[in-house]
């Protein structure tokens, strides 16, 4: 938690780090480490999404729920895994959809989505940390207060963003978004449990690029 938030984000969110919920979060992470719990992602990657996608560069938001809790998977970007790590099922399905949605897309060997982030795709998880092997272990500890504030700030301070909301959890965040100013693309989650219920053939990536093109913004190159 000693990691400094990227400066353009800090302009809007610095007050959050002085609030009680953030202090409680810091205490939780310290206590977990004292119990020799392994926490993902590593400390320097907790705010990686903000580092790679400065506030002024955000064009698209893809909202996830929880960091991956497997060994060396999470690195601070929703749905993304570190190079050399096997792609989780949801990410495999994202790439399957891309193959049918974006002409010429080829599923990569690695599942690192940093290239998306550098183009203005904020890959934001609702919780930014998790204990190894314990899915959802840091939910309802305060991270959602922070990331809800991120969504509200983006909605309030920017215009013509594209929010991609997969599954019921992400779609519940729609109430934080000013629908008169922004675009929302919704479908079932890419998880194996729901991908065949409407995620496949939902074409979120080409729809996003169509919106960006209409707005005169540079389209996203979805090849990681």
Tab-separated table of C-alpha atoms in Angstrom:
chain	number	residue	atom	x	y	z
A	1	UNK	CA	0.000	0.000	0.000
A	2	UNK	CA	3.039	2.240	-0.037
A	3	UNK	CA	2.759	2.345	-3.819
A	4	UNK	CA	1.953	5.824	-5.086
A	5	UNK	CA	-1.020	6.195	-7.402
A	6	UNK	CA	-0.172	7.561	-10.850
A	7	UNK	CA	-0.199	11.367	-10.671
A	8	UNK	CA	-3.184	12.115	-12.938
A	9	UNK	CA	-5.349	9.753	-10.860
A	10	UNK	CA	-4.009	11.174	-7.622
A	11	UNK	CA	-5.403	14.569	-8.632
A	12	UNK	CA	-8.904	13.121	-8.214
A	13	UNK	CA	-8.458	10.320	-5.692
A	14	UNK	CA	-5.829	11.470	-3.194
A	15	UNK	CA	-8.429	12.122	-0.482
A	16	UNK	CA	-9.475	8.452	-0.588
A	17	UNK	CA	-6.141	7.398	0.889
A	18	UNK	CA	-6.849	9.364	4.068
A	19	UNK	CA	-10.237	7.787	4.705
A	20	UNK	CA	-10.908	5.133	7.335
A	21	UNK	CA	-11.731	2.356	4.870
A	22	UNK	CA	-8.343	2.717	3.167
A	23	UNK	CA	-6.546	2.720	6.507
A	24	UNK	CA	-8.422	-0.490	7.403
A	25	UNK	CA	-7.386	-2.015	4.094
A	26	UNK	CA	-3.751	-1.189	4.743
A	27	UNK	CA	-4.041	-2.783	8.189
A	28	UNK	CA	-5.606	-5.906	6.671
A	29	UNK	CA	-2.774	-6.316	4.170
A	30	UNK	CA	-0.136	-5.837	6.859
A	31	UNK	CA	-1.820	-8.409	9.109
A	32	UNK	CA	-2.093	-10.898	6.232
A	33	UNK	CA	1.612	-10.579	5.530
A	34	UNK	CA	2.434	-10.974	9.217
A	35	UNK	CA	0.527	-14.274	9.096
A	36	UNK	CA	2.743	-15.164	6.111
A	37	UNK	CA	-0.209	-15.078	3.749
A	38	UNK	CA	0.779	-14.611	0.115
A	39	UNK	CA	-1.116	-11.714	-1.442
A	40	UNK	CA	-1.711	-11.240	-5.166
A	41	UNK	CA	-0.787	-9.183	-7.048
A	42	UNK	CA	2.560	-8.150	-5.591
A	43	UNK	CA	2.598	-4.730	-3.936
A	44	UNK	CA	4.123	-2.886	-6.866
A	45	UNK	CA	1.347	-4.180	-9.164
A	46	UNK	CA	-1.699	-3.385	-6.998
A	47	UNK	CA	-2.289	-0.114	-8.877
A	48	UNK	CA	-0.865	-1.293	-12.221
A	49	UNK	CA	-4.096	-0.509	-14.100
A	50	UNK	CA	-3.802	3.149	-13.099
A	51	UNK	CA	-0.099	3.258	-13.912
A	52	UNK	CA	-0.566	1.938	-17.459
A	53	UNK	CA	-3.776	3.887	-18.142
A	54	UNK	CA	-3.503	7.462	-16.801
A	55	UNK	CA	-6.786	9.262	-16.132
A	56	UNK	CA	-6.465	11.507	-19.177
A	57	UNK	CA	-5.917	8.502	-21.470
A	58	UNK	CA	-8.936	6.403	-20.432
A	59	UNK	CA	-11.281	5.588	-23.323
A	60	UNK	CA	-12.652	2.171	-22.350
A	61	UNK	CA	-13.236	0.425	-19.009
A	62	UNK	CA	-13.445	-3.361	-18.647
A	63	UNK	CA	-14.608	-4.184	-15.133
A	64	UNK	CA	-13.626	-7.405	-13.391
A	65	UNK	CA	-14.464	-8.617	-9.903
A	66	UNK	CA	-11.414	-10.098	-8.205
A	67	UNK	CA	-7.723	-10.651	-9.021
A	68	UNK	CA	-6.737	-14.187	-9.979
A	69	UNK	CA	-5.669	-16.086	-6.868
A	70	UNK	CA	-3.372	-18.637	-8.526
A	71	UNK	CA	0.419	-18.587	-8.446
A	72	UNK	CA	1.907	-15.679	-10.433
A	73	UNK	CA	-1.311	-15.006	-12.358
A	74	UNK	CA	-2.471	-11.563	-11.212
A	75	UNK	CA	-0.537	-8.418	-12.055
A	76	UNK	CA	-3.038	-5.653	-11.457
A	77	UNK	CA	-5.078	-5.764	-14.688
A	78	UNK	CA	-8.533	-7.346	-14.826
A	79	UNK	CA	-8.695	-10.603	-16.828
A	80	UNK	CA	-4.959	-10.351	-17.646
A	81	UNK	CA	-2.204	-12.739	-16.534
A	82	UNK	CA	1.550	-12.388	-16.509
A	83	UNK	CA	3.611	-13.600	-19.435
A	84	UNK	CA	4.385	-17.298	-19.327
A	85	UNK	CA	1.318	-18.123	-17.212
A	86	UNK	CA	-1.414	-20.376	-18.575
A	87	UNK	CA	-4.480	-18.444	-19.688
A	88	UNK	CA	-7.445	-18.935	-17.300
A	89	UNK	CA	-10.745	-20.138	-18.819
A	90	UNK	CA	-12.415	-16.695	-18.873
A	91	UNK	CA	-9.467	-15.207	-20.737
A	92	UNK	CA	-9.458	-18.125	-23.174
A	93	UNK	CA	-13.104	-17.347	-23.921
A	94	UNK	CA	-12.329	-13.635	-24.363
A	95	UNK	CA	-9.778	-14.589	-27.005
A	96	UNK	CA	-12.253	-16.997	-28.663
A	97	UNK	CA	-14.753	-14.159	-28.963
A	98	UNK	CA	-12.064	-11.863	-30.358
A	99	UNK	CA	-11.245	-14.401	-33.068
A	100	UNK	CA	-14.833	-14.193	-34.357
A	101	UNK	CA	-15.320	-10.486	-33.617
A	102	UNK	CA	-12.135	-8.859	-34.921
A	103	UNK	CA	-10.904	-9.760	-38.391
A	104	UNK	CA	-7.362	-11.109	-38.355
A	105	UNK	CA	-7.181	-11.546	-34.582
A	106	UNK	CA	-4.995	-14.439	-33.503
A	107	UNK	CA	-5.063	-15.836	-29.981
A	108	UNK	CA	-1.683	-15.046	-28.417
A	109	UNK	CA	0.536	-17.438	-26.512
A	110	UNK	CA	0.524	-15.130	-23.493
A	111	UNK	CA	-2.432	-13.577	-21.690
A	112	UNK	CA	-0.806	-10.261	-20.777
A	113	UNK	CA	-3.232	-7.457	-21.743
A	114	UNK	CA	-0.841	-4.589	-20.996
A	115	UNK	CA	-1.041	-3.498	-24.628
A	116	UNK	CA	-4.769	-2.803	-24.186
A	117	UNK	CA	-4.083	-0.784	-21.048
A	118	UNK	CA	-1.471	1.345	-22.796
A	119	UNK	CA	-4.066	2.255	-25.455
A	120	UNK	CA	-6.571	3.588	-22.925
A	121	UNK	CA	-8.419	0.458	-21.793
A	122	UNK	CA	-8.685	0.621	-18.002
A	123	UNK	CA	-8.647	-2.996	-16.811
A	124	UNK	CA	-10.189	-2.460	-13.385
A	125	UNK	CA	-11.006	-5.104	-10.791
A	126	UNK	CA	-13.520	-4.200	-8.084
A	127	UNK	CA	-11.134	-5.655	-5.500
A	128	UNK	CA	-7.452	-4.970	-6.057
A	129	UNK	CA	-5.960	-7.736	-3.897
A	130	UNK	CA	-6.631	-11.343	-2.892
A	131	UNK	CA	-4.988	-13.970	-0.689
A	132	UNK	CA	-3.350	-16.833	-2.563
A	133	UNK	CA	-5.755	-19.674	-3.236
A	134	UNK	CA	-8.683	-17.887	-1.582
A	135	UNK	CA	-11.022	-16.452	-4.195
A	136	UNK	CA	-12.836	-13.339	-3.040
A	137	UNK	CA	-10.928	-13.183	0.246
A	138	UNK	CA	-10.528	-9.400	0.120
A	139	UNK	CA	-14.038	-8.604	-1.023
A	140	UNK	CA	-16.124	-6.295	1.182
A	141	UNK	CA	-12.993	-5.036	2.946
A	142	UNK	CA	-13.014	-1.589	1.379
A	143	UNK	CA	-11.620	-2.013	-2.118
A	144	UNK	CA	-15.084	-1.705	-3.645
A	145	UNK	CA	-15.501	1.706	-1.986
A	146	UNK	CA	-12.335	2.847	-3.729
A	147	UNK	CA	-13.098	1.340	-7.139
A	148	UNK	CA	-16.702	2.592	-7.039
A	149	UNK	CA	-15.223	6.045	-6.498
A	150	UNK	CA	-12.990	5.460	-9.532
A	151	UNK	CA	-16.042	4.647	-11.674
A	152	UNK	CA	-18.033	7.621	-10.356
A	153	UNK	CA	-15.107	9.981	-10.929
A	154	UNK	CA	-14.632	8.768	-14.501
A	155	UNK	CA	-18.346	9.157	-15.145
A	156	UNK	CA	-18.457	12.644	-13.676
A	157	UNK	CA	-15.215	14.126	-15.008
A	158	UNK	CA	-15.036	12.584	-18.483
A	159	UNK	CA	-17.354	12.130	-21.477
A	160	UNK	CA	-17.943	9.475	-24.119
A	161	UNK	CA	-16.298	6.576	-22.308
A	162	UNK	CA	-17.170	2.989	-23.187
A	163	UNK	CA	-17.913	0.773	-20.176
A	164	UNK	CA	-17.815	-2.973	-20.921
A	165	UNK	CA	-19.782	-4.798	-18.229
A	166	UNK	CA	-19.700	-8.603	-18.269
A	167	UNK	CA	-21.973	-10.496	-15.894
A	168	UNK	CA	-24.336	-9.420	-13.128
A	169	UNK	CA	-21.638	-8.165	-10.766
A	170	UNK	CA	-20.201	-5.719	-13.278
A	171	UNK	CA	-23.627	-4.730	-14.576
A	172	UNK	CA	-24.686	-3.696	-11.054
A	173	UNK	CA	-22.107	-0.905	-11.377
A	174	UNK	CA	-24.158	0.676	-14.166
A	175	UNK	CA	-25.940	2.773	-11.540
A	176	UNK	CA	-22.642	4.635	-10.983
A	177	UNK	CA	-22.444	5.686	-14.647
A	178	UNK	CA	-24.131	8.700	-16.242
A	179	UNK	CA	-25.791	7.055	-19.227
A	180	UNK	CA	-26.408	10.441	-20.839
A	181	UNK	CA	-22.650	10.968	-21.191
A	182	UNK	CA	-21.246	7.477	-21.686
A	183	UNK	CA	-21.745	4.195	-23.546
A	184	UNK	CA	-22.363	0.830	-21.864
A	185	UNK	CA	-21.886	-2.563	-23.524
A	186	UNK	CA	-23.345	-5.476	-21.558
A	187	UNK	CA	-23.339	-9.249	-21.927
A	188	UNK	CA	-22.986	-12.388	-19.801
A	189	UNK	CA	-19.591	-13.052	-18.231
A	190	UNK	CA	-16.905	-14.890	-20.276
A	191	UNK	CA	-16.656	-17.556	-17.573
A	192	UNK	CA	-17.212	-21.135	-18.833
A	193	UNK	CA	-20.386	-21.146	-16.730
A	194	UNK	CA	-22.001	-18.334	-18.699
A	195	UNK	CA	-20.080	-17.691	-21.923
A	196	UNK	CA	-22.501	-19.767	-24.000
A	197	UNK	CA	-25.456	-17.813	-22.580
A	198	UNK	CA	-24.730	-14.739	-24.653
A	199	UNK	CA	-21.099	-13.725	-24.247
A	200	UNK	CA	-20.083	-15.494	-27.423
A	201	UNK	CA	-21.190	-13.515	-30.520
A	202	UNK	CA	-21.890	-10.434	-28.363
A	203	UNK	CA	-19.108	-8.599	-30.287
A	204	UNK	CA	-18.060	-6.172	-27.524
A	205	UNK	CA	-14.725	-5.389	-29.150
A	206	UNK	CA	-15.969	-4.382	-32.582
A	207	UNK	CA	-18.866	-2.478	-30.966
A	208	UNK	CA	-16.345	-0.548	-28.872
A	209	UNK	CA	-14.281	0.323	-31.924
A	210	UNK	CA	-17.379	1.438	-33.826
A	211	UNK	CA	-18.196	3.851	-30.982
A	212	UNK	CA	-14.623	5.162	-30.829
A	213	UNK	CA	-14.570	5.627	-34.592
A	214	UNK	CA	-17.845	7.565	-34.494
A	215	UNK	CA	-16.360	9.795	-31.783
A	216	UNK	CA	-13.245	10.441	-33.877
A	217	UNK	CA	-11.047	8.552	-31.412
A	218	UNK	CA	-8.359	6.037	-32.324
A	219	UNK	CA	-9.705	2.488	-32.291
A	220	UNK	CA	-8.210	-0.164	-30.016
A	221	UNK	CA	-5.819	-2.707	-31.490
A	222	UNK	CA	-7.120	-5.732	-29.585
A	223	UNK	CA	-4.113	-7.906	-30.410
A	224	UNK	CA	-2.273	-8.108	-27.035
